Amino acid sequence: MERGARRALIVAVARDVIAHADELNRLDQAIGDGDHGTNVRRGFEAVLAEVDDLAGMSESGALAAAGMLLLNNVGGASGPLYGTLALSMARNLPGTTGISGWIEAFGLAIEDVKRRGKSEPGQKTLLDVLVPVHTSLVAGDDAAVARLASVAENAAEATRSMLAVRGRAAFLGQRSVGHVDPGARSASLIFGAIGRVLVEEFDGK
Amino acid sequence: MASKPNVGVVIVSHSSKVAEGTADMVRQMVGDAVPLAAVGGNPDGGLGTHMTLVLAALQKAWSEAGVVILVDLGGAETNSEMAIEMMAPERRDRIVICNAPLVEGAVMAATESSGGSPLEVVRHAAEELMAGR
């Protein structure tokens, strides 16, 4: 990926998350402590402030640097979870090649996020977006990138009927059912933005 | 003070007031006999937790005898685990997160530490609270 495309990707992800901060706070007010939007906005504002440096780095270097920015600025449980996702991908990416290498590193990073959060899919967390997105990419057909955004958005919506087992939402028990998980929603924003930028990137070639 | 160091105690809350108040209660019991650090709040100073603050606390309260961490809610534990991984490899296995209530655990752990007990005994003193004794 060219430097310009890397920059566009980072900007698109950060802007999408920042633009939806109020919505994420509202989702978190329903089943958590209400600060998820504020937290991820702070993290992605820090990423956006460094975008020129990040775009000039290797892909692995940029992921590592972005991961540390998220870790140091997001806070809450989502800071370590998104930080772990990016740092683990940065660690696993070197030595792989092409899109299959990215998918492999993403899969390994998901395992690290599971360990960090002591969680599995089906427990109303960001994993309920990460895992379906990864599964869809592994399928590897021509439409995999084109459907990334819709897979992510549908996966986030599917957390509405789930019972929270982890995080503050678990305190609510059955009352957590009927609300979209804010972490799943922020993950869907991130992968939705990635999907849209990649479609434009590939269409332009 | 040529005696061996006491186990350090780190308090991690979502609230800086809770963290500081807990530290006050610990000092009331043990004075400055135990390396102690207390942190709370997000990067903006609001309620929340923050890996960088926890890491600084671990460095401040570091003891060659090890460090116990007391946490309140989920994010405090997740950020503490991440901060442990950011510590030098030879220190990581001398840092433990106690499965204990924050205030009672911190006071029990510090009291045990002030008597010179090793890391596992200090941890056990805090975690006994959960076992109902």
mmCIF file of C-alpha atoms in Angstrom:
data_model
loop_
_atom_site.group_PDB
_atom_site.id
_atom_site.type_symbol
_atom_site.label_atom_id
_atom_site.label_comp_id
_atom_site.label_asym_id
_atom_site.label_seq_id
_atom_site.Cartn_x
_atom_site.Cartn_y
_atom_site.Cartn_z
ATOM 1 C CA MET A 1 0.000 0.000 0.000
ATOM 2 C CA GLU A 2 1.284 3.448 -0.959
ATOM 3 C CA ARG A 3 1.975 6.154 1.578
ATOM 4 C CA GLY A 4 -1.016 8.190 0.391
ATOM 5 C CA ALA A 5 -3.346 5.204 0.734
ATOM 6 C CA ARG A 6 -1.982 4.422 4.193
ATOM 7 C CA ARG A 7 -2.665 7.996 5.220
ATOM 8 C CA ALA A 8 -6.190 7.866 3.769
ATOM 9 C CA LEU A 9 -6.870 4.636 5.651
ATOM 10 C CA ILE A 10 -5.746 6.039 9.001
ATOM 11 C CA VAL A 11 -7.690 9.283 8.491
ATOM 12 C CA ALA A 12 -10.867 7.435 7.457
ATOM 13 C CA VAL A 13 -10.805 5.120 10.474
ATOM 14 C CA ALA A 14 -10.017 7.898 12.951
ATOM 15 C CA ARG A 15 -12.615 10.316 11.536
ATOM 16 C CA ASP A 16 -15.353 7.673 11.508
ATOM 17 C CA VAL A 17 -14.768 6.741 15.127
ATOM 18 C CA ILE A 18 -14.512 10.380 16.228
ATOM 19 C CA ALA A 19 -17.692 11.318 14.345
ATOM 20 C CA HIS A 20 -19.633 8.582 16.155
ATOM 21 C CA ALA A 21 -18.342 9.338 19.671
ATOM 22 C CA ASP A 22 -21.733 10.596 20.894
ATOM 23 C CA GLU A 23 -23.511 7.517 19.560
ATOM 24 C CA LEU A 24 -20.939 5.270 21.275
ATOM 25 C CA ASN A 25 -21.403 7.158 24.549
ATOM 26 C CA ARG A 26 -25.185 6.682 24.294
ATOM 27 C CA LEU A 27 -24.769 2.941 23.718
ATOM 28 C CA ASP A 28 -22.407 2.778 26.699
ATOM 29 C CA GLN A 29 -24.788 4.810 28.880
ATOM 30 C CA ALA A 30 -27.394 2.096 28.329
ATOM 31 C CA ILE A 31 -25.255 -0.820 29.523
ATOM 32 C CA GLY A 32 -21.963 0.538 30.860
ATOM 33 C CA ASP A 33 -20.294 3.602 32.317
ATOM 34 C CA GLY A 34 -21.104 5.870 29.380
ATOM 35 C CA ASP A 35 -17.597 6.870 28.358
ATOM 36 C CA HIS A 36 -16.723 4.528 25.483
ATOM 37 C CA GLY A 37 -17.185 7.229 22.819
ATOM 38 C CA THR A 38 -15.162 9.784 24.775
ATOM 39 C CA ASN A 39 -12.424 7.203 25.342
ATOM 40 C CA VAL A 40 -12.033 6.009 21.761
ATOM 41 C CA ARG A 41 -12.363 9.574 20.440
ATOM 42 C CA ARG A 42 -9.423 10.615 22.646
ATOM 43 C CA GLY A 43 -7.400 7.672 21.317
ATOM 44 C CA PHE A 44 -8.146 8.284 17.648
ATOM 45 C CA GLU A 45 -7.567 12.026 17.997
ATOM 46 C CA ALA A 46 -4.078 11.105 19.217
ATOM 47 C CA VAL A 47 -3.664 8.805 16.193
ATOM 48 C CA LEU A 48 -4.925 11.517 13.826
ATOM 49 C CA ALA A 49 -2.446 14.031 15.281
ATOM 50 C CA GLU A 50 0.394 11.674 14.296
ATOM 51 C CA VAL A 51 -0.995 10.629 10.904
ATOM 52 C CA ASP A 52 1.841 12.090 8.830
ATOM 53 C CA ASP A 53 4.459 10.211 10.846
ATOM 54 C CA LEU A 54 2.376 7.016 10.886
ATOM 55 C CA ALA A 55 1.830 7.079 7.102
ATOM 56 C CA GLY A 56 5.582 7.270 6.575
ATOM 57 C CA MET A 57 6.330 4.154 8.628
ATOM 58 C CA SER A 58 6.324 0.509 7.596
ATOM 59 C CA GLU A 59 2.914 -1.148 8.002
ATOM 60 C CA SER A 60 4.115 -3.028 11.060
ATOM 61 C CA GLY A 61 5.766 0.085 12.516
ATOM 62 C CA ALA A 62 2.634 2.161 11.991
ATOM 63 C CA LEU A 63 0.461 -0.481 13.686
ATOM 64 C CA ALA A 64 2.838 -0.633 16.648
ATOM 65 C CA ALA A 65 2.929 3.148 16.998
ATOM 66 C CA ALA A 66 -0.860 3.450 16.617
ATOM 67 C CA GLY A 67 -1.307 0.653 19.158
ATOM 68 C CA MET A 68 0.785 2.528 21.714
ATOM 69 C CA LEU A 69 -1.161 5.739 21.034
ATOM 70 C CA LEU A 70 -4.444 3.881 21.643
ATOM 71 C CA LEU A 71 -3.028 2.211 24.745
ATOM 72 C CA ASN A 72 -1.835 5.511 26.204
ATOM 73 C CA ASN A 73 -4.871 7.594 25.319
ATOM 74 C CA VAL A 74 -8.039 5.486 25.244
ATOM 75 C CA GLY A 75 -8.066 4.218 28.813
ATOM 76 C CA GLY A 76 -10.777 1.955 30.183
ATOM 77 C CA ALA A 77 -10.840 -1.702 29.188
ATOM 78 C CA SER A 78 -11.036 -0.811 25.498
ATOM 79 C CA GLY A 79 -7.597 0.870 25.535
ATOM 80 C CA PRO A 80 -5.786 -2.374 26.339
ATOM 81 C CA LEU A 81 -8.085 -4.351 24.004
ATOM 82 C CA TYR A 82 -7.583 -2.139 20.931
ATOM 83 C CA GLY A 83 -3.940 -1.610 21.919
ATOM 84 C CA THR A 84 -3.435 -5.366 22.065
ATOM 85 C CA LEU A 85 -5.137 -5.838 18.679
ATOM 86 C CA ALA A 86 -2.822 -3.337 16.950
ATOM 87 C CA LEU A 87 0.367 -4.317 18.812
ATOM 88 C CA SER A 88 -0.214 -8.006 18.203
ATOM 89 C CA MET A 89 -0.813 -7.424 14.477
ATOM 90 C CA ALA A 90 2.375 -5.339 14.365
ATOM 91 C CA ARG A 91 4.263 -8.226 15.967
ATOM 92 C CA ASN A 92 2.831 -10.890 13.670
ATOM 93 C CA LEU A 93 2.872 -9.020 10.361
ATOM 94 C CA PRO A 94 6.612 -9.122 9.559
ATOM 95 C CA GLY A 95 7.492 -12.286 7.683
ATOM 96 C CA THR A 96 4.055 -12.606 6.113
ATOM 97 C CA THR A 97 3.206 -11.401 2.621
ATOM 98 C CA GLY A 98 0.210 -9.914 0.898
ATOM 99 C CA ILE A 99 -3.388 -9.867 1.964
ATOM 100 C CA SER A 100 -3.193 -13.446 3.304
ATOM 101 C CA GLY A 101 -0.424 -12.259 5.645
ATOM 102 C CA TRP A 102 -2.634 -9.485 6.970
ATOM 103 C CA ILE A 103 -5.476 -11.936 7.545
ATOM 104 C CA GLU A 104 -3.148 -14.351 9.335
ATOM 105 C CA ALA A 105 -1.768 -11.583 11.586
ATOM 106 C CA PHE A 106 -5.340 -10.405 12.262
ATOM 107 C CA GLY A 107 -6.347 -13.924 13.313
ATOM 108 C CA LEU A 108 -3.409 -14.201 15.721
ATOM 109 C CA ALA A 109 -4.213 -10.756 17.124
ATOM 110 C CA ILE A 110 -7.811 -11.814 17.793
ATOM 111 C CA GLU A 111 -6.471 -14.692 19.915
ATOM 112 C CA ASP A 112 -4.430 -12.157 21.915
ATOM 113 C CA VAL A 113 -7.524 -9.954 22.392
ATOM 114 C CA LYS A 114 -9.431 -13.018 23.676
ATOM 115 C CA ARG A 115 -6.688 -13.663 26.213
ATOM 116 C CA ARG A 116 -6.494 -10.001 27.246
ATOM 117 C CA GLY A 117 -10.252 -9.762 27.786
ATOM 118 C CA LYS A 118 -10.642 -13.350 29.063
ATOM 119 C CA SER A 119 -13.514 -13.535 26.620
ATOM 120 C CA GLU A 120 -14.885 -15.520 23.719
ATOM 121 C CA PRO A 121 -17.265 -14.623 20.886
ATOM 122 C CA GLY A 122 -20.950 -14.599 21.878
ATOM 123 C CA GLN A 123 -20.356 -12.589 25.076
ATOM 124 C CA LYS A 124 -21.393 -9.198 23.671
ATOM 125 C CA THR A 125 -17.954 -7.655 23.121
ATOM 126 C CA LEU A 126 -15.839 -6.322 20.254
ATOM 127 C CA LEU A 127 -14.883 -9.960 19.558
ATOM 128 C CA ASP A 128 -18.375 -10.409 18.140
ATOM 129 C CA VAL A 129 -17.310 -8.100 15.309
ATOM 130 C CA LEU A 130 -13.636 -9.076 15.006
ATOM 131 C CA VAL A 131 -14.325 -12.788 14.609
ATOM 132 C CA PRO A 132 -17.043 -12.561 11.889
ATOM 133 C CA VAL A 133 -14.928 -10.005 9.991
ATOM 134 C CA HIS A 134 -11.936 -12.360 10.141
ATOM 135 C CA THR A 135 -14.043 -15.366 9.110
ATOM 136 C CA SER A 136 -15.394 -13.425 6.134
ATOM 137 C CA LEU A 137 -11.875 -12.416 5.060
ATOM 138 C CA VAL A 138 -10.585 -15.978 5.425
ATOM 139 C CA ALA A 139 -13.224 -17.082 2.903
ATOM 140 C CA GLY A 140 -11.008 -15.122 0.526
ATOM 141 C CA ASP A 141 -13.382 -14.720 -2.382
ATOM 142 C CA ASP A 142 -13.412 -11.662 -4.660
ATOM 143 C CA ALA A 143 -16.239 -10.012 -2.724
ATOM 144 C CA ALA A 144 -14.548 -10.343 0.691
ATOM 145 C CA VAL A 145 -13.326 -6.761 0.798
ATOM 146 C CA ALA A 146 -16.487 -5.319 -0.727
ATOM 147 C CA ARG A 147 -18.642 -6.860 2.002
ATOM 148 C CA LEU A 148 -16.302 -5.989 4.889
ATOM 149 C CA ALA A 149 -18.330 -2.957 6.000
ATOM 150 C CA SER A 150 -21.694 -4.746 5.895
ATOM 151 C CA VAL A 151 -20.320 -7.824 7.672
ATOM 152 C CA ALA A 152 -18.946 -5.580 10.432
ATOM 153 C CA GLU A 153 -22.152 -3.575 10.778
ATOM 154 C CA ASN A 154 -24.401 -6.644 10.834
ATOM 155 C CA ALA A 155 -22.129 -8.289 13.393
ATOM 156 C CA ALA A 156 -22.355 -5.271 15.693
ATOM 157 C CA GLU A 157 -26.140 -5.225 15.330
ATOM 158 C CA ALA A 158 -26.228 -8.935 16.249
ATOM 159 C CA THR A 159 -24.815 -8.137 19.703
ATOM 160 C CA ARG A 160 -28.192 -6.539 20.527
ATOM 161 C CA SER A 161 -29.719 -9.903 21.431
ATOM 162 C CA MET A 162 -26.667 -11.140 23.325
ATOM 163 C CA LEU A 163 -26.279 -11.363 27.095
ATOM 164 C CA ALA A 164 -23.209 -9.528 28.424
ATOM 165 C CA VAL A 165 -20.840 -11.741 30.408
ATOM 166 C CA ARG A 166 -17.786 -9.470 30.489
ATOM 167 C CA GLY A 167 -17.220 -5.853 31.467
ATOM 168 C CA ARG A 168 -19.508 -3.434 33.241
ATOM 169 C CA ALA A 169 -22.503 -4.578 31.155
ATOM 170 C CA ALA A 170 -22.313 -7.984 32.840
ATOM 171 C CA PHE A 171 -23.486 -6.325 36.084
ATOM 172 C CA LEU A 172 -26.835 -5.732 34.356
ATOM 173 C CA GLY A 173 -27.388 -9.413 33.554
ATOM 174 C CA GLN A 174 -30.569 -9.851 31.507
ATOM 175 C CA ARG A 175 -31.009 -6.059 31.251
ATOM 176 C CA SER A 176 -27.988 -5.982 28.906
ATOM 177 C CA VAL A 177 -30.106 -7.775 26.282
ATOM 178 C CA GLY A 178 -31.710 -5.412 23.766
ATOM 179 C CA HIS A 179 -28.762 -3.017 23.450
ATOM 180 C CA VAL A 180 -25.952 -3.027 20.892
ATOM 181 C CA ASP A 181 -22.564 -3.433 22.587
ATOM 182 C CA PRO A 182 -20.578 -0.170 22.335
ATOM 183 C CA GLY A 183 -17.259 -1.993 21.841
ATOM 184 C CA ALA A 184 -18.735 -4.062 19.027
ATOM 185 C CA ARG A 185 -20.106 -0.860 17.479
ATOM 186 C CA SER A 186 -16.725 0.921 17.607
ATOM 187 C CA ALA A 187 -15.082 -2.156 16.063
ATOM 188 C CA SER A 188 -17.679 -2.088 13.271
ATOM 189 C CA LEU A 189 -16.885 1.586 12.619
ATOM 190 C CA ILE A 190 -13.162 0.773 12.354
ATOM 191 C CA PHE A 191 -13.625 -2.155 9.981
ATOM 192 C CA GLY A 192 -16.377 -0.397 8.043
ATOM 193 C CA ALA A 193 -13.983 2.472 7.321
ATOM 194 C CA ILE A 194 -11.182 0.059 6.396
ATOM 195 C CA GLY A 195 -13.525 -1.775 4.013
ATOM 196 C CA ARG A 196 -14.658 1.406 2.271
ATOM 197 C CA VAL A 197 -11.092 2.709 1.810
ATOM 198 C CA LEU A 198 -9.879 -0.645 0.464
ATOM 199 C CA VAL A 199 -12.743 -0.790 -2.044
ATOM 200 C CA GLU A 200 -11.776 2.667 -3.326
ATOM 201 C CA GLU A 201 -8.120 1.662 -3.383
ATOM 202 C CA PHE A 202 -8.748 -1.485 -5.423
ATOM 203 C CA ASP A 203 -11.243 0.211 -7.733
ATOM 204 C CA GLY A 204 -8.668 2.863 -8.517
ATOM 205 C CA LYS A 205 -6.157 0.294 -9.765
ATOM 206 C CA MET B 1 17.704 0.230 56.781
ATOM 207 C CA ALA B 2 19.946 -2.595 55.676
ATOM 208 C CA SER B 3 17.093 -5.112 56.048
ATOM 209 C CA LYS B 4 15.527 -6.688 52.989
ATOM 210 C CA PRO B 5 12.847 -4.687 51.155
ATOM 211 C CA ASN B 6 9.135 -5.101 51.786
ATOM 212 C CA VAL B 7 6.636 -6.045 49.088
ATOM 213 C CA GLY B 8 5.210 -2.986 47.313
ATOM 214 C CA VAL B 9 1.484 -2.232 47.117
ATOM 215 C CA VAL B 10 -0.213 -0.582 44.108
ATOM 216 C CA ILE B 11 -3.819 0.580 44.295
ATOM 217 C CA VAL B 12 -5.711 0.965 40.990
ATOM 218 C CA SER B 13 -9.196 2.469 41.052
ATOM 219 C CA HIS B 14 -11.457 4.152 38.488
ATOM 220 C CA SER B 15 -11.510 7.151 40.841
ATOM 221 C CA SER B 16 -8.430 9.079 41.967
ATOM 222 C CA LYS B 17 -10.301 9.943 45.163
ATOM 223 C CA VAL B 18 -10.906 6.275 45.959
ATOM 224 C CA ALA B 19 -7.272 5.489 45.170
ATOM 225 C CA GLU B 20 -5.926 8.313 47.324
ATOM 226 C CA GLY B 21 -8.325 7.605 50.168
ATOM 227 C CA THR B 22 -7.362 3.945 50.151
ATOM 228 C CA ALA B 23 -3.685 4.931 50.213
ATOM 229 C CA ASP B 24 -4.403 7.155 53.225
ATOM 230 C CA MET B 25 -5.929 4.180 55.039
ATOM 231 C CA VAL B 26 -2.898 2.049 54.191
ATOM 232 C CA ARG B 27 -0.467 4.706 55.468
ATOM 233 C CA GLN B 28 -2.453 4.995 58.679
ATOM 234 C CA MET B 29 -1.642 1.304 59.294
ATOM 235 C CA VAL B 30 1.925 1.039 58.057
ATOM 236 C CA GLY B 31 3.312 4.567 57.650
ATOM 237 C CA ASP B 32 6.010 4.526 55.014
ATOM 238 C CA ALA B 33 7.216 0.991 55.753
ATOM 239 C CA VAL B 34 5.815 -0.303 52.457
ATOM 240 C CA PRO B 35 6.459 1.041 48.937
ATOM 241 C CA LEU B 36 3.042 2.383 47.949
ATOM 242 C CA ALA B 37 1.470 3.968 44.886
ATOM 243 C CA ALA B 38 -2.188 4.735 44.194
ATOM 244 C CA VAL B 39 -3.691 5.751 40.847
ATOM 245 C CA GLY B 40 -7.166 6.385 39.516
ATOM 246 C CA GLY B 41 -8.819 8.120 36.608
ATOM 247 C CA ASN B 42 -8.606 8.306 32.835
ATOM 248 C CA PRO B 43 -6.130 10.379 30.774
ATOM 249 C CA ASP B 44 -8.448 13.428 31.071
ATOM 250 C CA GLY B 45 -8.613 13.189 34.851
ATOM 251 C CA GLY B 46 -12.189 11.866 34.825
ATOM 252 C CA LEU B 47 -13.388 8.511 36.133
ATOM 253 C CA GLY B 48 -11.699 5.579 34.432
ATOM 254 C CA THR B 49 -8.451 3.686 34.210
ATOM 255 C CA HIS B 50 -5.297 4.284 32.285
ATOM 256 C CA MET B 51 -2.439 1.916 31.500
ATOM 257 C CA THR B 52 0.249 4.615 31.552
ATOM 258 C CA LEU B 53 -0.682 5.656 35.087
ATOM 259 C CA VAL B 54 -0.627 2.058 36.294
ATOM 260 C CA LEU B 55 2.792 1.543 34.727
ATOM 261 C CA ALA B 56 4.135 4.646 36.501
ATOM 262 C CA ALA B 57 2.663 3.370 39.775
ATOM 263 C CA LEU B 58 4.356 -0.019 39.331
ATOM 264 C CA GLN B 59 7.681 1.724 38.787
ATOM 265 C CA LYS B 60 7.157 3.994 41.796
ATOM 266 C CA ALA B 61 6.215 1.182 44.188
ATOM 267 C CA TRP B 62 8.688 -1.323 42.719
ATOM 268 C CA SER B 63 10.423 -3.511 45.263
ATOM 269 C CA GLU B 64 12.878 -6.340 44.704
ATOM 270 C CA ALA B 65 10.519 -8.361 46.948
ATOM 271 C CA GLY B 66 7.762 -7.849 44.359
ATOM 272 C CA VAL B 67 4.547 -5.865 44.109
ATOM 273 C CA VAL B 68 0.882 -6.696 44.720
ATOM 274 C CA ILE B 69 -1.819 -4.795 42.824
ATOM 275 C CA LEU B 70 -5.316 -4.200 44.183
ATOM 276 C CA VAL B 71 -7.985 -3.258 41.599
ATOM 277 C CA ASP B 72 -11.626 -2.218 41.695
ATOM 278 C CA LEU B 73 -13.602 -2.895 38.474
ATOM 279 C CA GLY B 74 -12.784 -4.708 35.209
ATOM 280 C CA GLY B 75 -10.843 -2.014 33.350
ATOM 281 C CA ALA B 76 -8.526 -1.604 36.319
ATOM 282 C CA GLU B 77 -7.577 -5.263 36.021
ATOM 283 C CA THR B 78 -7.179 -5.183 32.219
ATOM 284 C CA ASN B 79 -4.992 -2.069 32.363
ATOM 285 C CA SER B 80 -2.951 -3.567 35.209
ATOM 286 C CA GLU B 81 -2.297 -6.745 33.210
ATOM 287 C CA MET B 82 -1.206 -4.654 30.240
ATOM 288 C CA ALA B 83 1.070 -2.533 32.455
ATOM 289 C CA ILE B 84 2.691 -5.681 33.897
ATOM 290 C CA GLU B 85 3.566 -6.772 30.363
ATOM 291 C CA MET B 86 5.221 -3.397 29.782
ATOM 292 C CA MET B 87 7.568 -3.943 32.735
ATOM 293 C CA ALA B 88 11.064 -5.418 32.270
ATOM 294 C CA PRO B 89 10.834 -9.219 31.789
ATOM 295 C CA GLU B 90 12.789 -10.011 34.972
ATOM 296 C CA ARG B 91 10.266 -8.000 37.021
ATOM 297 C CA ARG B 92 7.033 -9.278 35.504
ATOM 298 C CA ASP B 93 6.795 -12.512 37.456
ATOM 299 C CA ARG B 94 7.211 -10.632 40.731
ATOM 300 C CA ILE B 95 4.019 -8.611 40.193
ATOM 301 C CA VAL B 96 0.633 -10.124 41.048
ATOM 302 C CA ILE B 97 -2.939 -8.835 40.873
ATOM 303 C CA CYS B 98 -4.869 -9.827 44.015
ATOM 304 C CA ASN B 99 -8.370 -11.227 43.731
ATOM 305 C CA ALA B 100 -9.523 -9.148 46.691
ATOM 306 C CA PRO B 101 -11.664 -6.123 47.542
ATOM 307 C CA LEU B 102 -9.727 -2.904 46.933
ATOM 308 C CA VAL B 103 -9.747 -1.176 50.315
ATOM 309 C CA GLU B 104 -9.660 -4.194 52.606
ATOM 310 C CA GLY B 105 -7.179 -5.973 50.342
ATOM 311 C CA ALA B 106 -4.794 -3.022 50.221
ATOM 312 C CA VAL B 107 -4.807 -2.600 54.001
ATOM 313 C CA MET B 108 -4.367 -6.344 54.642
ATOM 314 C CA ALA B 109 -1.613 -6.700 52.032
ATOM 315 C CA ALA B 110 0.306 -3.663 53.304
ATOM 316 C CA THR B 111 0.034 -4.798 56.916
ATOM 317 C CA GLU B 112 1.358 -8.241 55.981
ATOM 318 C CA SER B 113 4.117 -6.676 53.865
ATOM 319 C CA SER B 114 5.205 -4.355 56.671
ATOM 320 C CA GLY B 115 6.057 -7.440 58.725
ATOM 321 C CA GLY B 116 8.484 -8.549 56.033
ATOM 322 C CA SER B 117 6.399 -11.377 54.541
ATOM 323 C CA PRO B 118 7.241 -12.601 51.025
ATOM 324 C CA LEU B 119 5.101 -11.863 47.952
ATOM 325 C CA GLU B 120 2.914 -14.991 48.031
ATOM 326 C CA VAL B 121 2.113 -14.529 51.746
ATOM 327 C CA VAL B 122 1.197 -10.878 51.165
ATOM 328 C CA ARG B 123 -1.050 -11.873 48.275
ATOM 329 C CA HIS B 124 -2.651 -14.613 50.338
ATOM 330 C CA ALA B 125 -3.374 -12.170 53.177
ATOM 331 C CA ALA B 126 -5.383 -9.989 50.785
ATOM 332 C CA GLU B 127 -7.122 -12.871 49.013
ATOM 333 C CA GLU B 128 -8.166 -14.551 52.283
ATOM 334 C CA LEU B 129 -10.738 -11.766 52.491
ATOM 335 C CA MET B 130 -12.509 -13.285 49.497
ATOM 336 C CA ALA B 131 -12.465 -16.733 51.034
ATOM 337 C CA GLY B 132 -14.646 -15.522 53.889
ATOM 338 C CA ARG B 133 -12.044 -16.635 56.447
#
